[in-house]
Amino acid sequence: MKGRNATLQSIDWTIVGLYAILVLMGWANIYAAVYNEDHKTIFDISQNYGKQMVWILTSVVIVFVVMMTDREFFSVFSIAIYIVMILLLIAVLIFGKEIGGSKSWFVIGSFRLQPAEFAKFATCMAIAKYLSNFNIKIANIKTILISLAILGLPFVLILLQGDAGSALVYLSFVFLMYREGLSGNFLL
């Protein structure tokens, strides 16, 4: 329990406040952009802005759950979470629905889920777990190839879905390897 209190005390509430203001401004902008006389309340969950409110509230709950979860949980389960996300990326290629030109969504009623967004988090955890092992030396070609495989698999699966925008985010994960000591010549 002592660690959880320390976690709450270490939060930069100014940054959290600024972030909350930006989220609320974004929510208000969605409301303003799609305003409809028939649905005047910003809390109407049948409209896009109402659905956004549900996601905002859900994300607040998720933030607190993640903050109260022991750090070791993420280290221990990072590879398992990564594998589940890879399986979801494969499943969306088979069972997904095409929306906006990319087959990257699961649709259940009015609920839509894009596994690529969660796969970013899982890939970040998996690459961090791999690079944090004791015997890992980033200058080793084997380490570079395994790291690129961890990054490349979701990248390719998302490209196959037709979502190049989400796939490009994975290219930025290469910068994680520079923190671990990857040579700048790699980019050249």
mmCIF file of N, CA, C and O in Angstrom, residues 80-115:
data_model
loop_
_atom_site.group_PDB
_atom_site.id
_atom_site.type_symbol
_atom_site.label_atom_id
_atom_site.label_comp_id
_atom_site.label_asym_id
_atom_site.label_seq_id
_atom_site.Cartn_x
_atom_site.Cartn_y
_atom_site.Cartn_z
ATOM 1 N N ALA A 80 2.977 -11.842 -23.084
ATOM 2 C CA ALA A 80 1.647 -12.449 -23.253
ATOM 3 C C ALA A 80 0.667 -11.442 -23.856
ATOM 4 O O ALA A 80 -0.112 -11.779 -24.761
ATOM 5 N N ILE A 81 0.716 -10.203 -23.377
ATOM 6 C CA ILE A 81 -0.164 -9.152 -23.909
ATOM 7 C C ILE A 81 0.167 -8.891 -25.376
ATOM 8 O O ILE A 81 -0.730 -8.740 -26.214
ATOM 9 N N TYR A 82 1.454 -8.880 -25.700
ATOM 10 C CA TYR A 82 1.898 -8.682 -27.083
ATOM 11 C C TYR A 82 1.347 -9.793 -27.981
ATOM 12 O O TYR A 82 0.820 -9.522 -29.068
ATOM 13 N N ILE A 83 1.441 -11.042 -27.533
ATOM 14 C CA ILE A 83 0.954 -12.179 -28.328
ATOM 15 C C ILE A 83 -0.556 -12.077 -28.543
ATOM 16 O O ILE A 83 -1.051 -12.305 -29.654
ATOM 17 N N VAL A 84 -1.294 -11.705 -27.506
ATOM 18 C CA VAL A 84 -2.745 -11.544 -27.641
ATOM 19 C C VAL A 84 -3.060 -10.458 -28.673
ATOM 20 O O VAL A 84 -3.948 -10.624 -29.519
ATOM 21 N N MET A 85 -2.323 -9.370 -28.633
ATOM 22 C CA MET A 85 -2.561 -8.283 -29.593
ATOM 23 C C MET A 85 -2.227 -8.718 -31.024
ATOM 24 O O MET A 85 -2.942 -8.359 -31.963
ATOM 25 N N ILE A 86 -1.164 -9.500 -31.191
ATOM 26 C CA ILE A 86 -0.823 -10.014 -32.527
ATOM 27 C C ILE A 86 -1.955 -10.908 -33.028
ATOM 28 O O ILE A 86 -2.370 -10.818 -34.194
ATOM 29 N N LEU A 87 -2.486 -11.752 -32.149
ATOM 30 C CA LEU A 87 -3.609 -12.619 -32.534
ATOM 31 C C LEU A 87 -4.840 -11.793 -32.899
ATOM 32 O O LEU A 87 -5.554 -12.128 -33.856
ATOM 33 N N LEU A 88 -5.076 -10.706 -32.184
ATOM 34 C CA LEU A 88 -6.199 -9.827 -32.526
ATOM 35 C C LEU A 88 -5.973 -9.131 -33.869
ATOM 36 O O LEU A 88 -6.920 -8.953 -34.644
ATOM 37 N N LEU A 89 -4.727 -8.750 -34.145
ATOM 38 C CA LEU A 89 -4.430 -8.128 -35.444
ATOM 39 C C LEU A 89 -4.647 -9.114 -36.586
ATOM 40 O O LEU A 89 -5.091 -8.734 -37.676
ATOM 41 N N ILE A 90 -4.342 -10.383 -36.348
ATOM 42 C CA ILE A 90 -4.604 -11.418 -37.357
ATOM 43 C C ILE A 90 -6.113 -11.640 -37.489
ATOM 44 O O ILE A 90 -6.646 -11.736 -38.601
ATOM 45 N N ALA A 91 -6.802 -11.699 -36.347
ATOM 46 C CA ALA A 91 -8.253 -11.932 -36.364
ATOM 47 C C ALA A 91 -9.002 -10.814 -37.077
ATOM 48 O O ALA A 91 -9.976 -11.075 -37.784
ATOM 49 N N VAL A 92 -8.535 -9.580 -36.924
ATOM 50 C CA VAL A 92 -9.238 -8.469 -37.574
ATOM 51 C C VAL A 92 -9.074 -8.546 -39.099
ATOM 52 O O VAL A 92 -9.959 -8.101 -39.840
ATOM 53 N N LEU A 93 -8.000 -9.149 -39.568
ATOM 54 C CA LEU A 93 -7.839 -9.357 -41.011
ATOM 55 C C LEU A 93 -8.886 -10.337 -41.536
ATOM 56 O O LEU A 93 -9.338 -10.226 -42.676
ATOM 57 N N ILE A 94 -9.280 -11.276 -40.695
ATOM 58 C CA ILE A 94 -10.234 -12.313 -41.100
ATOM 59 C C ILE A 94 -11.678 -11.885 -40.821
ATOM 60 O O ILE A 94 -12.545 -11.990 -41.679
ATOM 61 N N PHE A 95 -11.923 -11.397 -39.598
ATOM 62 C CA PHE A 95 -13.287 -11.128 -39.152
ATOM 63 C C PHE A 95 -13.639 -9.643 -39.080
ATOM 64 O O PHE A 95 -14.775 -9.300 -38.779
ATOM 65 N N GLY A 96 -12.681 -8.786 -39.343
ATOM 66 C CA GLY A 96 -12.897 -7.355 -39.181
ATOM 67 C C GLY A 96 -13.799 -6.765 -40.241
ATOM 68 O O GLY A 96 -14.081 -7.375 -41.266
ATOM 69 N N LYS A 97 -14.235 -5.558 -39.965
ATOM 70 C CA LYS A 97 -15.097 -4.838 -40.901
ATOM 71 C C LYS A 97 -14.304 -3.685 -41.505
ATOM 72 O O LYS A 97 -13.530 -3.027 -40.827
ATOM 73 N N GLU A 98 -14.528 -3.464 -42.781
ATOM 74 C CA GLU A 98 -13.839 -2.367 -43.459
ATOM 75 C C GLU A 98 -14.578 -1.063 -43.195
ATOM 76 O O GLU A 98 -15.763 -0.927 -43.468
ATOM 77 N N ILE A 99 -13.845 -0.107 -42.632
ATOM 78 C CA ILE A 99 -14.387 1.227 -42.360
ATOM 79 C C ILE A 99 -13.352 2.237 -42.839
ATOM 80 O O ILE A 99 -12.188 2.153 -42.462
ATOM 81 N N GLY A 100 -13.770 3.147 -43.657
ATOM 82 C CA GLY A 100 -12.864 4.186 -44.155
ATOM 83 C C GLY A 100 -11.724 3.630 -44.987
ATOM 84 O O GLY A 100 -10.637 4.184 -44.983
ATOM 85 N N GLY A 101 -11.947 2.527 -45.671
ATOM 86 C CA GLY A 101 -10.936 1.977 -46.562
ATOM 87 C C GLY A 101 -9.952 1.017 -45.914
ATOM 88 O O GLY A 101 -9.083 0.481 -46.587
ATOM 89 N N SER A 102 -10.061 0.788 -44.603
ATOM 90 C CA SER A 102 -9.157 -0.168 -43.964
ATOM 91 C C SER A 102 -9.963 -1.203 -43.187
ATOM 92 O O SER A 102 -10.936 -0.874 -42.507
ATOM 93 N N LYS A 103 -9.540 -2.440 -43.313
ATOM 94 C CA LYS A 103 -10.216 -3.542 -42.614
ATOM 95 C C LYS A 103 -9.521 -3.735 -41.272
ATOM 96 O O LYS A 103 -8.771 -4.683 -41.077
ATOM 97 N N SER A 104 -9.764 -2.796 -40.364
ATOM 98 C CA SER A 104 -9.025 -2.803 -39.109
ATOM 99 C C SER A 104 -9.928 -2.652 -37.889
ATOM 100 O O SER A 104 -9.460 -2.288 -36.825
ATOM 101 N N TRP A 105 -11.201 -2.933 -38.047
ATOM 102 C CA TRP A 105 -12.141 -2.717 -36.959
ATOM 103 C C TRP A 105 -12.952 -3.973 -36.661
ATOM 104 O O TRP A 105 -13.409 -4.660 -37.567
ATOM 105 N N PHE A 106 -13.170 -4.220 -35.365
ATOM 106 C CA PHE A 106 -14.176 -5.170 -34.923
ATOM 107 C C PHE A 106 -15.419 -4.349 -34.612
ATOM 108 O O PHE A 106 -15.336 -3.326 -33.932
ATOM 109 N N VAL A 107 -16.568 -4.783 -35.129
ATOM 110 C CA VAL A 107 -17.817 -4.075 -34.887
ATOM 111 C C VAL A 107 -18.786 -5.025 -34.212
ATOM 112 O O VAL A 107 -19.093 -6.096 -34.742
ATOM 113 N N ILE A 108 -19.226 -4.628 -33.011
ATOM 114 C CA ILE A 108 -20.207 -5.405 -32.259
ATOM 115 C C ILE A 108 -21.330 -4.440 -31.913
ATOM 116 O O ILE A 108 -21.198 -3.630 -31.001
ATOM 117 N N GLY A 109 -22.408 -4.507 -32.669
ATOM 118 C CA GLY A 109 -23.492 -3.545 -32.499
ATOM 119 C C GLY A 109 -22.993 -2.155 -32.869
ATOM 120 O O GLY A 109 -22.442 -1.947 -33.946
ATOM 121 N N SER A 110 -23.159 -1.204 -31.967
ATOM 122 C CA SER A 110 -22.672 0.150 -32.229
ATOM 123 C C SER A 110 -21.260 0.352 -31.668
ATOM 124 O O SER A 110 -20.691 1.426 -31.804
ATOM 125 N N PHE A 111 -20.694 -0.682 -31.072
ATOM 126 C CA PHE A 111 -19.361 -0.617 -30.477
ATOM 127 C C PHE A 111 -18.323 -1.010 -31.514
ATOM 128 O O PHE A 111 -18.446 -2.032 -32.180
ATOM 129 N N ARG A 112 -17.302 -0.162 -31.675
ATOM 130 C CA ARG A 112 -16.210 -0.457 -32.606
ATOM 131 C C ARG A 112 -14.888 -0.461 -31.850
ATOM 132 O O ARG A 112 -14.663 0.368 -30.981
ATOM 133 N N LEU A 113 -14.030 -1.403 -32.214
ATOM 134 C CA LEU A 113 -12.732 -1.537 -31.559
ATOM 135 C C LEU A 113 -11.664 -1.733 -32.622
ATOM 136 O O LEU A 113 -11.807 -2.565 -33.516
ATOM 137 N N GLN A 114 -10.586 -0.958 -32.511
ATOM 138 C CA GLN A 114 -9.468 -1.061 -33.439
ATOM 139 C C GLN A 114 -8.265 -1.627 -32.673
ATOM 140 O O GLN A 114 -7.614 -0.915 -31.918
ATOM 141 N N PRO A 115 -7.968 -2.919 -32.864
ATOM 142 C CA PRO A 115 -6.870 -3.555 -32.123
ATOM 143 C C PRO A 115 -5.512 -2.894 -32.349
ATOM 144 O O PRO A 115 -4.641 -2.974 -31.483
#
